[in-house]
Tab-separated table of C-alpha atoms in Angstrom:
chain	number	residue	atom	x	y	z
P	307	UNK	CA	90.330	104.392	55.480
P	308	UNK	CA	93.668	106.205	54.510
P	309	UNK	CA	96.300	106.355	57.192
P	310	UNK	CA	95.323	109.857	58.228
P	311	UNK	CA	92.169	108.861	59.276
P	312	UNK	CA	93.528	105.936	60.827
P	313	UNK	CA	96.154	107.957	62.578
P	314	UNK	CA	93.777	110.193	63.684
P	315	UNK	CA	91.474	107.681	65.180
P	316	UNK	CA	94.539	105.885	67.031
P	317	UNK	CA	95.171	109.598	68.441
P	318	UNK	CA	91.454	109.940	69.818
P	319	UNK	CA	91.290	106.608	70.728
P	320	UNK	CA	95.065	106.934	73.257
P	321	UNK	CA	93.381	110.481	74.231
P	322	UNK	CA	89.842	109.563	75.565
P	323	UNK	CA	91.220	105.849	77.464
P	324	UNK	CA	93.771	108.520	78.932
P	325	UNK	CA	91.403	111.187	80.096
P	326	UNK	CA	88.474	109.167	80.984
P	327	UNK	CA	91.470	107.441	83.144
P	328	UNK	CA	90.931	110.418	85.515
P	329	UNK	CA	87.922	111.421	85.161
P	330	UNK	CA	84.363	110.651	84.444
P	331	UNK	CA	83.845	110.699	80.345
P	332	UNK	CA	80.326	112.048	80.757
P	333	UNK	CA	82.712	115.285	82.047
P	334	UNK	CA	84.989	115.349	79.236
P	335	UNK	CA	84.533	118.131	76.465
P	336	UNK	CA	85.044	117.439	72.661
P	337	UNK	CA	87.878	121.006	73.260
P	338	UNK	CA	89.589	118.766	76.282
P	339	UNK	CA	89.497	115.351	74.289
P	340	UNK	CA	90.931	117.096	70.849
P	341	UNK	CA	93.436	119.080	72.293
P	342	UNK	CA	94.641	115.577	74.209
P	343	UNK	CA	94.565	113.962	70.370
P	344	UNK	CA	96.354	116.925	68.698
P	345	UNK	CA	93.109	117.788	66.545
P	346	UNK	CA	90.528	120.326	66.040
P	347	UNK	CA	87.014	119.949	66.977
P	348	UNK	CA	85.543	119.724	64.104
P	349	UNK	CA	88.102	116.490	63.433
P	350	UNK	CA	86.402	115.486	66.115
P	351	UNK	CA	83.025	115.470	65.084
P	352	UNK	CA	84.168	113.614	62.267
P	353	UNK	CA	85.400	110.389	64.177
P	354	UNK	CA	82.841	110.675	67.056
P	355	UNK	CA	79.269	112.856	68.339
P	356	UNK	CA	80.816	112.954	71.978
P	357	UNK	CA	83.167	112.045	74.437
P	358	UNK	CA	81.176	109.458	75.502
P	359	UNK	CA	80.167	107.945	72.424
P	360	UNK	CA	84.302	107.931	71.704
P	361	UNK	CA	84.949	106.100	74.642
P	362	UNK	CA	82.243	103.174	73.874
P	363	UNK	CA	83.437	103.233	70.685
P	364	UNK	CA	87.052	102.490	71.444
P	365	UNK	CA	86.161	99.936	74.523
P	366	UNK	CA	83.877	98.095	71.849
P	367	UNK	CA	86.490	97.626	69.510
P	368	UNK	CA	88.159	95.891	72.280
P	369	UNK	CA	85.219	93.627	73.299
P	370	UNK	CA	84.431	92.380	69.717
P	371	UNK	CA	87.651	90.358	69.866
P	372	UNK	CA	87.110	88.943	72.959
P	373	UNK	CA	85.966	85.047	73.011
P	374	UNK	CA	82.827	83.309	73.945
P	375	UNK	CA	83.181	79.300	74.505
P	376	UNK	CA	83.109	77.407	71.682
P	377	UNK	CA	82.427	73.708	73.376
P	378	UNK	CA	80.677	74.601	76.644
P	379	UNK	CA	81.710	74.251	79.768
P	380	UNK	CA	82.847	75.641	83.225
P	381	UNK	CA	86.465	76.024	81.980
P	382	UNK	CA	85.489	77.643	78.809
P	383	UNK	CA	83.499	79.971	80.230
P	384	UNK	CA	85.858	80.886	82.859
P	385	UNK	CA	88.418	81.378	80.447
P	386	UNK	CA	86.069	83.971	78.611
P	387	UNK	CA	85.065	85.407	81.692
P	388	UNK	CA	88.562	85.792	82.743
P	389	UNK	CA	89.306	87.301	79.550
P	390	UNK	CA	86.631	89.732	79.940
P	391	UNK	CA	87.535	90.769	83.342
P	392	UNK	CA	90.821	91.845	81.955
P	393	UNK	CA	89.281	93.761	79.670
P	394	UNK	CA	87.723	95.657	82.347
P	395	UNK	CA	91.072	95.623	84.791
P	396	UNK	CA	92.795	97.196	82.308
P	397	UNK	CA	90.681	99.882	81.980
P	398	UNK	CA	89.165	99.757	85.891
P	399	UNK	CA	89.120	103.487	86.799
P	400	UNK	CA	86.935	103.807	83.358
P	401	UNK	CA	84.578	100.837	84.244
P	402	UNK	CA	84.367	102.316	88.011
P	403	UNK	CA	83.168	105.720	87.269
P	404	UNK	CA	80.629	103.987	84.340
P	405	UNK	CA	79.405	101.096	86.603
P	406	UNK	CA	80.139	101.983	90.408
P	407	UNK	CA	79.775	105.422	90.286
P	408	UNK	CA	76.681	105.708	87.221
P	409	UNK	CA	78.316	108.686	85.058
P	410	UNK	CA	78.675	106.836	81.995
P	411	UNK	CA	75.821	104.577	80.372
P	412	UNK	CA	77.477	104.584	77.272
P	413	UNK	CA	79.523	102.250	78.641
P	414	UNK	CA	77.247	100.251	80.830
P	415	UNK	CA	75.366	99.928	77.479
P	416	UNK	CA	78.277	99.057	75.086
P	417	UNK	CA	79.176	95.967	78.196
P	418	UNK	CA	76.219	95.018	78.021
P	419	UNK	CA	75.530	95.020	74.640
P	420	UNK	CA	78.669	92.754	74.037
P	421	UNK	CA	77.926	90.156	76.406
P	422	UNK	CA	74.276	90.006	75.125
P	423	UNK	CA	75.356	89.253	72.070
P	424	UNK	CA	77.846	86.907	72.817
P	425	UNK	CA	75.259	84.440	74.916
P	426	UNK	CA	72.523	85.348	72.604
P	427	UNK	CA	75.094	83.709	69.913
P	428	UNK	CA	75.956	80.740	72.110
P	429	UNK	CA	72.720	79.737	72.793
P	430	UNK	CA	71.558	80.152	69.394
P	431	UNK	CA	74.061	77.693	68.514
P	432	UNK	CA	73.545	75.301	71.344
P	433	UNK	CA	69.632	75.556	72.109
P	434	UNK	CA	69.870	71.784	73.568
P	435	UNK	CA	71.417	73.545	76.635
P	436	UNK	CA	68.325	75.468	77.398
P	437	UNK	CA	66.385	73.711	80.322
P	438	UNK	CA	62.769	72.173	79.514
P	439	UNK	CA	61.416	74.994	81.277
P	440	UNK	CA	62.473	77.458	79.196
P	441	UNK	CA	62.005	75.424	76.128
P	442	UNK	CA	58.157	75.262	76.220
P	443	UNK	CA	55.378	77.466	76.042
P	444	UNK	CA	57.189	80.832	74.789
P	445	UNK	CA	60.897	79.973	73.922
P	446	UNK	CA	61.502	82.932	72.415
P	447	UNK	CA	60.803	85.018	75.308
P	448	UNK	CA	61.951	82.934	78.007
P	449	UNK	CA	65.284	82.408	75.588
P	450	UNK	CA	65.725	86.648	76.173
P	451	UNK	CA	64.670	86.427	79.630
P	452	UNK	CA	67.797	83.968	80.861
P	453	UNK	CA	70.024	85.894	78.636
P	454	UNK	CA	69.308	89.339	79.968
P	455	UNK	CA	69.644	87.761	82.997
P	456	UNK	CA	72.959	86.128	82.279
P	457	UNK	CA	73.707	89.963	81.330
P	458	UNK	CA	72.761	91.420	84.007
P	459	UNK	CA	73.513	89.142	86.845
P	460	UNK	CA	77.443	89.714	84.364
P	461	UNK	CA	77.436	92.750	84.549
P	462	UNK	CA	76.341	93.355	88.228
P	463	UNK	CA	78.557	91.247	89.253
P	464	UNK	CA	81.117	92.810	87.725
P	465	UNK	CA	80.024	96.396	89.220
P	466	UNK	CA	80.716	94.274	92.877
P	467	UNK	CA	84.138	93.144	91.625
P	468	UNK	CA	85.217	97.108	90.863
P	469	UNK	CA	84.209	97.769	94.438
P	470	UNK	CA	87.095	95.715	95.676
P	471	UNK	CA	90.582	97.495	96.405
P	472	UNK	CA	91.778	94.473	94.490
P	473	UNK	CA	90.739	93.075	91.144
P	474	UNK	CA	92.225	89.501	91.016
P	475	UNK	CA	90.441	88.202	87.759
P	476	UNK	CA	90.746	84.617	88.167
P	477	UNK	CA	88.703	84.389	91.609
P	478	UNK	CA	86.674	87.050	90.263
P	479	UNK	CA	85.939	84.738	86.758
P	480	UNK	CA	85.380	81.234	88.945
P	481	UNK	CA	83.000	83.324	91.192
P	482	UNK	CA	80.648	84.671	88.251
P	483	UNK	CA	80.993	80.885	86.698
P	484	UNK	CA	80.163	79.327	89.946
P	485	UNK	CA	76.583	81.551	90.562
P	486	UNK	CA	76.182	81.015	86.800
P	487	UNK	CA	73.041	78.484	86.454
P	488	UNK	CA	74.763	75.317	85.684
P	489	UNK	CA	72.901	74.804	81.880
P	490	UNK	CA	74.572	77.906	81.083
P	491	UNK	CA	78.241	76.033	81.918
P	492	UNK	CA	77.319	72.723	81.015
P	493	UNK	CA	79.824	70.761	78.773
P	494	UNK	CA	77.794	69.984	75.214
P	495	UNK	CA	77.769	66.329	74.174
């Protein structure tokens, strides 16, 4: 990618976090979001299909370098979690309108999608942690089923945290560890 492209992408990127700041992305128009980035629409088009799209786009660049615990454990996991909930703190009025408030799914998705992957990783990689009664009979299947709801129960609880008038991260990451089964947080031998 030449540094035009790059520039320009670093321009979108600043523009849509900054718009979808104050308002709802699923609201935003590809005329608001270029004229915020200093392009033309059909520069647009180029980088992104919509303002939506742009938005998961730029908050999934951001979740791909977060961690996942390498060694197990409620401390490890906490520290991810924590990491994540950052993530999301720093960009709250974004997550509200997606999670609280339903007007984005592209980002729902995109969360979702991250920490699915991340656990669907972990476990593949430590499959001694999975209890006996999801080891028999259909693993596969019961291995998705307690990581969608790892997701899920993640990402929900997340939604409750952005409800508060105050997001302190660390209570909110020993909270989602502590209602976490405890194979999930389990230090590996």
């Amino acid at each position: 990618m030449d540094i035009r492209q790059q520039r320009t992408r670093a321009q979108l990127a600043a523009a849509i976090v900054e718009l979808a700041s104050v308002q709802p992305s699923s609201s935003l128009t590809v005329s608001a979001v270029a004229h915020a980035a200093g392009i033309s629409r059909d520069t647009f088009y180029r980088h992104a299909t919509s303002p939506s799209a742009l938005l998961a786009a730029v908050l999934d660049a951001e979740l791909e370098h977060l961690p996942m615990p390498a060694e197990g454990g409620a401390r490890e996991f906490g520290d991810a979690e924590r990491e994540l909930l950052e993530h999301v703190a720093k960009h709250a009025e974004i997550y509200r309108n997606a999670l609280v408030h339903g007007t984005d799914d592209h980002v729902r998705d995109i969360l979702e999608l991250r920490i699915h992957s991340a656990l669907t990783a972990y476990l593949h990689a430590h499959p001694q942690i999975l209890p006996a009664e999801l080891a028999g009979g259909d693993e596969p299947l019961n291995t998705e089923i307690a990581i969608a709801y790892a997701v899920h129960g993640t990402v929900g609880a997340i939604e409750a945290w952005l409800r508060s008038p105050e997001l302190d991260t660390d209570a909110a990451a020993r909270a989602i560890v502590a209602a976490s089964p405890s194979w999930w947080v389990q230090p590996l031998r």
